[in-house]
Short mmCIF file of C-alpha atoms in Angstrom, two decimals:
data_model
loop_
_atom_site.label_atom_id
_atom_site.label_comp_id
_atom_site.label_asym_id
_atom_site.label_seq_id
_atom_site.Cartn_x
_atom_site.Cartn_y
_atom_site.Cartn_z
CA UNK Q 1 148.96 30.00 -11.34
CA UNK Q 2 145.53 30.66 -9.88
CA UNK Q 3 144.55 28.47 -6.92
CA UNK Q 4 140.87 27.68 -6.81
CA UNK Q 5 139.14 26.68 -3.63
CA UNK Q 6 138.42 22.96 -3.15
CA UNK Q 7 135.12 23.88 -1.52
CA UNK Q 8 134.13 26.21 -4.37
CA UNK Q 9 135.76 24.96 -7.63
CA UNK Q 10 133.17 27.02 -9.55
CA UNK Q 11 134.75 30.22 -8.22
CA UNK Q 12 138.02 31.96 -9.17
CA UNK Q 13 140.62 33.22 -6.73
CA UNK Q 14 139.52 36.63 -5.30
CA UNK Q 15 141.48 39.69 -6.35
CA UNK Q 16 141.63 43.33 -5.32
CA UNK Q 17 140.23 45.29 -8.27
CA UNK Q 18 141.33 48.93 -8.61
CA UNK Q 19 139.20 50.90 -11.12
CA UNK Q 20 140.97 54.25 -10.80
CA UNK Q 21 140.03 55.46 -7.30
CA UNK Q 22 137.20 52.92 -6.83
CA UNK Q 23 138.33 49.62 -5.27
CA UNK Q 24 136.51 46.33 -4.75
CA UNK Q 25 137.10 42.61 -4.04
CA UNK Q 26 136.17 40.58 -7.03
CA UNK Q 27 135.98 36.98 -8.10
CA UNK Q 28 134.35 35.13 -10.99
CA UNK Q 29 131.97 32.18 -10.63
CA UNK Q 30 130.17 29.86 -13.05
CA UNK Q 31 126.50 29.06 -13.00
CA UNK Q 32 124.90 26.85 -15.65
CA UNK Q 33 128.02 27.26 -17.81
CA UNK Q 34 127.94 31.02 -17.73
CA UNK Q 35 130.67 33.05 -16.10
CA UNK Q 36 129.50 35.89 -13.80
CA UNK Q 37 131.16 38.38 -11.52
CA UNK Q 38 130.76 39.00 -7.79
CA UNK Q 39 132.13 42.35 -6.83
CA UNK Q 40 131.79 44.19 -3.44
CA UNK Q 41 133.61 47.12 -1.98
CA UNK Q 42 132.95 46.38 1.72
CA UNK Q 43 133.45 50.08 2.53
CA UNK Q 44 136.60 50.58 0.52
CA UNK Q 45 134.97 53.58 -1.23
CA UNK Q 46 133.48 55.11 1.87
CA UNK Q 47 134.19 58.57 3.17
CA UNK Q 48 136.96 57.12 5.30
CA UNK Q 49 139.05 56.66 2.13
CA UNK Q 50 137.61 59.01 -0.53
CA UNK Q 51 136.92 62.68 -0.19
CA UNK Q 52 135.40 65.19 -2.59
CA UNK Q 53 137.44 68.46 -2.71
CA UNK Q 54 136.18 71.24 -4.97
CA UNK Q 55 134.34 68.77 -7.08
CA UNK Q 56 137.22 66.45 -7.43
CA UNK Q 57 137.29 63.03 -5.63
CA UNK Q 58 140.60 62.38 -3.95
CA UNK Q 59 142.01 59.41 -2.01
CA UNK Q 60 142.74 59.88 1.68
CA UNK Q 61 144.17 57.63 4.36
CA UNK Q 62 145.89 55.66 1.66
CA UNK Q 63 147.99 53.39 3.87
CA UNK Q 64 145.02 52.48 6.03
CA UNK Q 65 143.02 51.73 2.89
CA UNK Q 66 145.76 49.37 1.59
CA UNK Q 67 145.89 47.53 4.93
CA UNK Q 68 142.06 47.26 5.05
CA UNK Q 69 141.94 45.93 1.51
CA UNK Q 70 144.51 43.31 2.33
CA UNK Q 71 142.45 42.11 5.31
CA UNK Q 72 139.31 42.01 3.16
CA UNK Q 73 141.10 39.95 0.53
CA UNK Q 74 142.30 37.47 3.13
CA UNK Q 75 138.82 37.21 4.58
CA UNK Q 76 137.26 36.58 1.17
CA UNK Q 77 139.77 33.83 0.44
CA UNK Q 78 139.11 32.24 3.84
CA UNK Q 79 135.36 32.32 3.19
CA UNK Q 80 135.78 30.54 -0.18
CA UNK Q 81 137.87 27.91 1.59
CA UNK Q 82 135.48 27.32 4.52
CA UNK Q 83 131.98 28.27 3.26
CA UNK Q 84 129.99 27.32 0.19
CA UNK Q 85 129.29 30.11 -2.24
CA UNK Q 86 125.73 29.60 -3.65
CA UNK Q 87 125.71 30.86 -7.23
CA UNK Q 88 121.95 31.05 -7.19
CA UNK Q 89 121.51 33.25 -4.11
CA UNK Q 90 125.00 34.88 -4.49
CA UNK Q 91 125.56 34.37 -0.79
CA UNK Q 92 127.92 32.29 1.35
CA UNK Q 93 126.41 29.34 3.17
CA UNK Q 94 127.75 27.19 5.97
CA UNK Q 95 129.00 23.74 4.98
CA UNK Q 96 127.47 22.50 8.24
CA UNK Q 97 123.86 22.02 7.23
CA UNK Q 98 122.91 21.27 10.82
CA UNK Q 99 122.88 25.02 11.44
CA UNK Q 100 119.57 25.25 9.49
CA UNK Q 101 116.55 26.20 11.60
CA UNK Q 102 114.95 23.13 13.09
CA UNK Q 103 111.49 24.36 12.20
CA UNK Q 104 112.48 24.57 8.53
CA UNK Q 105 113.75 21.01 8.64
CA UNK Q 106 110.59 19.79 10.40
CA UNK Q 107 108.56 21.37 7.55
CA UNK Q 108 110.74 19.42 5.06
CA UNK Q 109 110.15 16.23 7.01
CA UNK Q 110 106.43 16.40 6.21
CA UNK Q 111 107.23 15.42 2.57
CA UNK Q 112 109.72 12.63 3.52
CA UNK Q 113 108.67 9.00 3.35
CA UNK Q 114 111.27 6.32 2.55
CA UNK Q 115 108.96 3.84 0.96
CA UNK Q 116 106.00 5.79 -0.40
CA UNK Q 117 104.46 9.22 -0.78
CA UNK Q 118 103.17 10.67 2.50
CA UNK Q 119 99.41 10.47 2.83
CA UNK Q 120 97.63 13.83 3.28
CA UNK Q 121 96.10 12.53 6.51
CA UNK Q 122 99.58 11.82 7.85
CA UNK Q 123 100.80 15.29 6.77
CA UNK Q 124 97.84 16.78 8.60
CA UNK Q 125 98.74 15.00 11.83
CA UNK Q 126 102.47 15.78 11.52
CA UNK Q 127 101.70 19.49 10.78
CA UNK Q 128 99.85 19.63 14.10
CA UNK Q 129 102.94 18.05 15.77
CA UNK Q 130 105.19 20.68 14.18
CA UNK Q 131 102.91 23.49 15.23
CA UNK Q 132 102.94 22.31 18.84
CA UNK Q 133 106.72 21.83 18.87
CA UNK Q 134 107.00 25.39 17.46
CA UNK Q 135 104.80 26.67 20.31
CA UNK Q 136 107.09 25.01 22.92
CA UNK Q 137 110.14 26.42 21.26
CA UNK Q 138 108.64 29.92 21.35
CA UNK Q 139 108.01 29.40 25.07
CA UNK Q 140 111.68 28.45 25.47
CA UNK Q 141 112.74 31.46 23.39
CA UNK Q 142 114.23 29.10 20.80
CA UNK Q 143 111.92 29.63 17.88
CA UNK Q 144 114.94 30.45 15.66
CA UNK Q 145 117.07 27.58 16.97
CA UNK Q 146 119.28 25.72 14.57
CA UNK Q 147 119.12 21.94 14.46
CA UNK Q 148 122.51 21.61 16.12
CA UNK Q 149 121.27 23.72 19.05
CA UNK Q 150 118.53 21.28 19.90
CA UNK Q 151 120.27 18.81 22.13
CA UNK Q 152 118.86 16.18 24.45
CA UNK Q 153 118.08 18.77 27.14
CA UNK Q 154 115.91 20.77 24.71
CA UNK Q 155 114.13 17.63 23.58
CA UNK Q 156 113.45 16.71 27.21
CA UNK Q 157 111.95 20.19 27.80
CA UNK Q 158 109.70 19.78 24.68
CA UNK Q 159 108.43 16.43 25.89
CA UNK Q 160 107.99 17.60 29.40
CA UNK Q 161 105.91 20.61 28.21
CA UNK Q 162 103.67 18.35 26.08
CA UNK Q 163 103.17 15.92 28.95
CA UNK Q 164 102.27 18.70 31.40
CA UNK Q 165 99.56 20.01 29.04
CA UNK Q 166 98.32 16.67 27.75
CA UNK Q 167 99.34 13.17 28.92
CA UNK Q 168 102.23 10.75 28.95
CA UNK Q 169 100.60 8.93 26.01
CA UNK Q 170 100.72 12.19 24.03
CA UNK Q 171 104.32 12.70 25.09
CA UNK Q 172 105.21 9.28 23.73
CA UNK Q 173 103.61 10.08 20.39
CA UNK Q 174 105.86 13.10 20.10
CA UNK Q 175 108.87 11.12 21.26
CA UNK Q 176 108.30 8.65 18.38
CA UNK Q 177 107.83 11.54 15.95
CA UNK Q 178 111.03 13.26 16.97
CA UNK Q 179 112.89 9.98 16.92
CA UNK Q 180 111.84 9.57 13.28
CA UNK Q 181 112.72 13.19 12.48
CA UNK Q 182 116.23 12.98 13.92
CA UNK Q 183 116.80 9.61 12.14
CA UNK Q 184 115.82 11.45 8.96
CA UNK Q 185 118.44 14.08 9.73
CA UNK Q 186 121.11 11.49 10.35
CA UNK Q 187 120.49 8.86 7.70
CA UNK Q 188 118.72 10.76 4.92
CA UNK Q 189 119.94 14.31 5.03
CA UNK Q 190 123.28 13.29 6.61
CA UNK Q 191 123.53 16.62 8.46
CA UNK Q 192 123.81 15.10 11.95
CA UNK Q 193 126.21 12.41 13.10
CA UNK Q 194 124.02 11.31 16.04
CA UNK Q 195 120.49 11.70 17.11
CA UNK Q 196 119.99 13.57 20.42
CA UNK Q 197 117.26 10.97 21.13
CA UNK Q 198 120.07 8.37 21.47
CA UNK Q 199 121.39 10.25 24.52
CA UNK Q 200 118.01 11.10 25.94
CA UNK Q 201 117.60 10.31 29.63
CA UNK Q 202 115.28 7.43 30.31
CA UNK Q 203 111.66 8.30 30.55
CA UNK Q 204 109.41 6.83 33.13
CA UNK Q 205 106.84 4.83 31.16
CA UNK Q 206 105.18 3.06 34.08
CA UNK Q 207 101.92 4.96 33.67
CA UNK Q 208 101.90 5.07 29.86
CA UNK Q 209 98.83 3.43 28.35
CA UNK Q 210 99.59 0.05 26.90
CA UNK Q 211 96.17 -0.74 25.39
CA UNK Q 212 95.64 -3.99 27.38
CA UNK Q 213 93.14 -6.50 26.06
CA UNK Q 214 89.87 -6.70 27.99
CA UNK Q 215 88.83 -9.85 29.87
CA UNK Q 216 85.35 -11.10 28.76
CA UNK Q 217 83.30 -9.73 31.68
CA UNK Q 218 85.00 -6.40 31.73
CA UNK Q 219 84.48 -5.90 28.00
CA UNK Q 220 80.76 -6.58 28.48
CA UNK Q 221 80.61 -4.15 31.37
CA UNK Q 222 82.28 -1.39 29.38
CA UNK Q 223 79.96 -1.88 26.41
CA UNK Q 224 76.89 -1.90 28.62
CA UNK Q 225 78.00 1.26 30.44
CA UNK Q 226 78.70 2.97 27.08
CA UNK Q 227 75.22 2.06 25.85
CA UNK Q 228 73.65 3.61 28.86
CA UNK Q 229 75.82 6.70 28.59
CA UNK Q 230 75.48 7.30 24.87
CA UNK Q 231 74.26 4.78 22.17
CA UNK Q 232 76.48 6.52 19.63
CA UNK Q 233 79.51 5.93 21.78
CA UNK Q 234 78.49 2.31 22.28
CA UNK Q 235 78.25 1.87 18.48
CA UNK Q 236 81.69 3.37 17.97
CA UNK Q 237 83.29 0.98 20.52
CA UNK Q 238 81.54 -2.02 18.99
CA UNK Q 239 82.65 -1.10 15.48
CA UNK Q 240 86.27 -0.60 16.63
CA UNK Q 241 86.10 -4.16 17.88
CA UNK Q 242 84.34 -5.65 14.84
CA UNK Q 243 86.01 -3.82 12.00
CA UNK Q 244 89.57 -3.48 13.56
CA UNK Q 245 89.58 0.16 12.45
CA UNK Q 246 90.82 3.13 14.44
CA UNK Q 247 88.18 5.34 16.02
CA UNK Q 248 89.18 8.37 13.99
CA UNK Q 249 88.86 6.25 10.81
CA UNK Q 250 85.35 5.30 11.71
CA UNK Q 251 84.45 8.92 12.36
CA UNK Q 252 85.66 9.82 8.87
CA UNK Q 253 83.00 7.52 7.37
CA UNK Q 254 80.09 9.13 5.48
CA UNK Q 255 76.63 7.90 4.61
CA UNK Q 256 77.79 7.05 1.09
CA UNK Q 257 80.29 4.50 2.52
CA UNK Q 258 77.50 2.28 3.98
CA UNK Q 259 75.68 -0.32 1.84
CA UNK Q 260 72.81 -1.31 4.08
CA UNK Q 261 71.43 -3.83 1.54
CA UNK Q 262 74.70 -5.77 1.26
CA UNK Q 263 75.69 -5.20 4.87
CA UNK Q 264 79.01 -3.70 3.87
CA UNK Q 265 81.11 -0.73 4.91
CA UNK Q 266 83.52 0.69 2.34
CA UNK Q 267 86.73 2.22 3.72
CA UNK Q 268 88.30 4.23 0.93
CA UNK Q 269 92.03 4.90 0.85
CA UNK Q 270 91.55 8.56 1.90
CA UNK Q 271 89.78 7.54 5.13
CA UNK Q 272 92.13 4.87 6.46
CA UNK Q 273 95.79 4.77 7.37
CA UNK Q 274 96.76 1.93 4.99
CA UNK Q 275 97.14 2.24 1.29
CA UNK Q 276 94.47 -0.26 0.41
CA UNK Q 277 90.76 0.39 0.25
CA UNK Q 278 88.82 -2.09 2.41
CA UNK Q 279 85.36 -3.68 2.37
CA UNK Q 280 84.10 -4.89 5.75
CA UNK Q 281 80.96 -7.05 6.11
CA UNK Q 282 78.90 -6.83 9.24
CA UNK Q 283 76.38 -9.30 10.58
CA UNK Q 284 72.76 -8.33 9.80
CA UNK Q 285 71.95 -7.60 13.51
CA UNK Q 286 74.97 -5.24 13.75
CA UNK Q 287 73.86 -3.32 10.63
CA UNK Q 288 70.34 -3.19 12.01
CA UNK Q 289 71.61 -1.52 15.15
CA UNK Q 290 72.81 1.31 12.93
CA UNK Q 291 69.59 1.38 10.95
CA UNK Q 292 67.54 1.56 14.17
CA UNK Q 293 69.20 4.93 15.01
CA UNK Q 294 68.33 6.41 11.62
CA UNK Q 295 65.34 8.67 11.61
CA UNK Q 296 65.25 10.54 8.34
CA UNK Q 297 66.84 11.15 4.92
CA UNK Q 298 70.57 11.81 4.84
CA UNK Q 299 73.04 13.46 2.50
CA UNK Q 300 75.70 11.14 1.01
CA UNK Q 301 78.33 13.33 2.57
CA UNK Q 302 76.93 13.28 6.08
CA UNK Q 303 79.37 11.94 8.63
CA UNK Q 304 78.89 8.82 10.73
CA UNK Q 305 78.05 9.72 14.34
CA UNK Q 306 78.19 13.40 13.35
CA UNK Q 307 76.29 16.48 14.60
CA UNK Q 308 74.52 19.52 13.34
CA UNK Q 309 74.69 23.19 14.39
CA UNK Q 310 74.11 24.08 18.00
CA UNK Q 311 70.69 25.04 19.22
CA UNK Q 312 69.99 28.45 20.60
CA UNK Q 313 70.73 27.17 24.08
CA UNK Q 314 74.16 26.06 22.99
CA UNK Q 315 73.53 22.31 22.89
CA UNK Q 316 74.81 20.17 19.97
CA UNK Q 317 72.28 18.07 18.16
CA UNK Q 318 73.69 14.63 17.45
CA UNK Q 319 72.61 12.27 14.69
CA UNK Q 320 73.70 8.83 13.43
CA UNK Q 321 74.59 10.74 10.27
CA UNK Q 322 75.05 14.50 10.18
CA UNK Q 323 76.87 17.27 8.20
CA UNK Q 324 79.51 18.04 10.79
CA UNK Q 325 82.20 15.53 11.76
CA UNK Q 326 82.35 14.80 15.48
CA UNK Q 327 85.95 15.01 16.81
CA UNK Q 328 87.36 11.94 18.49
CA UNK Q 329 88.09 13.94 21.67
CA UNK Q 330 84.27 14.12 22.27
CA UNK Q 331 84.20 10.31 22.71
CA UNK Q 332 87.50 10.28 24.66
CA UNK Q 333 85.81 12.44 27.24
CA UNK Q 334 82.95 9.94 27.46
CA UNK Q 335 85.47 7.11 27.96
CA UNK Q 336 86.93 9.01 30.93
CA UNK Q 337 83.40 8.95 32.49
CA UNK Q 338 83.32 5.12 32.09
CA UNK Q 339 86.81 4.86 33.56
CA UNK Q 340 85.59 6.63 36.63
CA UNK Q 341 82.30 4.69 36.90
CA UNK Q 342 83.88 1.25 36.53
CA UNK Q 343 87.23 2.21 38.22
CA UNK Q 344 89.16 0.88 35.24
CA UNK Q 345 92.83 0.29 35.88
CA UNK Q 346 95.33 2.00 33.64
CA UNK Q 347 95.91 0.47 30.25
CA UNK Q 348 92.29 -0.20 29.41
CA UNK Q 349 91.47 2.23 26.57
CA UNK Q 350 89.25 2.73 23.55
CA UNK Q 351 92.05 1.31 21.40
CA UNK Q 352 92.00 -1.80 23.67
CA UNK Q 353 88.88 -2.94 21.79
CA UNK Q 354 91.00 -3.34 18.60
CA UNK Q 355 93.77 -5.09 20.59
CA UNK Q 356 91.24 -7.46 22.21
CA UNK Q 357 89.70 -8.38 18.88
CA UNK Q 358 93.01 -9.06 17.07
CA UNK Q 359 94.34 -11.12 20.03
CA UNK Q 360 91.11 -13.07 20.09
CA UNK Q 361 91.33 -13.86 16.43
CA UNK Q 362 94.87 -15.14 16.76
CA UNK Q 363 94.59 -16.91 20.19
CA UNK Q 364 91.09 -18.36 20.15
CA UNK Q 365 90.31 -18.74 16.41
CA UNK Q 366 93.78 -19.56 15.20
CA UNK Q 367 93.86 -16.95 12.55
CA UNK Q 368 97.26 -16.41 11.00
CA UNK Q 369 98.73 -12.89 10.99
CA UNK Q 370 98.39 -12.89 7.18
CA UNK Q 371 94.61 -13.47 7.61
CA UNK Q 372 94.35 -10.64 10.09
CA UNK Q 373 96.08 -8.03 7.94
CA UNK Q 374 93.68 -8.82 5.11
CA UNK Q 375 91.04 -7.44 7.48
CA UNK Q 376 93.07 -4.53 8.80
CA UNK Q 377 94.53 -3.59 5.41
CA UNK Q 378 98.17 -3.50 6.55
CA UNK Q 379 100.85 -4.55 4.08
CA UNK Q 380 102.97 -6.56 6.48
CA UNK Q 381 102.44 -8.45 9.76
CA UNK Q 382 105.02 -6.63 11.90
CA UNK Q 383 102.41 -4.17 13.10
CA UNK Q 384 100.52 -7.00 14.79
CA UNK Q 385 103.27 -7.46 17.28
CA UNK Q 386 102.01 -4.22 18.89
CA UNK Q 387 98.62 -5.80 19.38
CA UNK Q 388 99.78 -9.17 20.70
CA UNK Q 389 102.03 -8.00 23.47
CA UNK Q 390 99.34 -8.91 26.00
CA UNK Q 391 98.84 -12.37 24.66
CA UNK Q 392 98.61 -14.15 28.03
CA UNK Q 393 95.48 -12.28 29.11
CA UNK Q 394 92.20 -14.17 28.75
CA UNK Q 395 90.31 -13.31 25.52
CA UNK Q 396 86.62 -13.23 24.72
CA UNK Q 397 85.10 -15.52 22.10
CA UNK Q 398 85.12 -13.91 18.68
CA UNK Q 399 81.90 -14.30 16.67
CA UNK Q 400 81.84 -16.80 13.84
CA UNK Q 401 81.13 -13.97 11.40
CA UNK Q 402 81.92 -10.34 11.65
#
């Protein structure tokens, strides 16, 4: 009675097929209800065992051929018992899916989201993470590394490389990303039993930015210094504080998103991180600050705080609305100047304006977290815990009306 492999019940038991002088190892397999044949000779019909003599093919080294055929048959049976035969590709595949290339799995992670479809903006960010991780693996000579080859020591090298070329804050972004990726491999794909992040050596986070809330006087000093340095930068910081939006979300705004008559900014779903479009009203004097910097007619698609093509001398021409989107890094460089001028201690960042505002709403104006997320657009209040860690620091008074 034929014994089929438990691993490959769709395959028959391999046999040695002798078609006159031509030998092969053969088994049948089913795909979509149809029976097909896989037949390979593995060198059984090579010149080592067959010879043409005066136009007639004759068998040579017969005993060696029989022994070799026996070994091939054993090997084929062993493969059917330990590997998966893919009827689509007609190739054997490892049952251990963790031997897949990590870069292939990272690419698949772009499409994974347990609760909703990944936003294109998130995919864009994660693609940049994957590209940078790929660059580090190339530096390590591990561009073809399987998932199960990437242990905690490799992860540490990836994070160390990112920190050396960027910052500890950037390193921590990648640490969170890789933590999510390995959790996806353990819990969703079920191809790892344990995340290497779990065994990662502790990382010194003493100098990592924590986005501390500004005390009143320091907030005023930073805004005044920003206004002296660049009115556009001042406006960006002020709107981070008033709208509770991320800087990069504000820089995605276009002229068409501003309703100057109603004093409203529209944040469409494609421009913000949450899944809900938002309308944010500004006080008339705040909207007037924007209008005061307008000096012409603008295209509906012009970007807020954008710029136009460089002049012949190589200088960028900025405008309150312009065709080219200004990257956030441009304003990050300006904030570094303010950090130096005011000797800001570590932890005070551009994002601190959002933290300060949220804490002020909760601490000074007794807003509930449910009220705050109506303004931020988040779907649950858990995210606010990130912004209220520094709750004991003194807050500034929040205006009666945004």
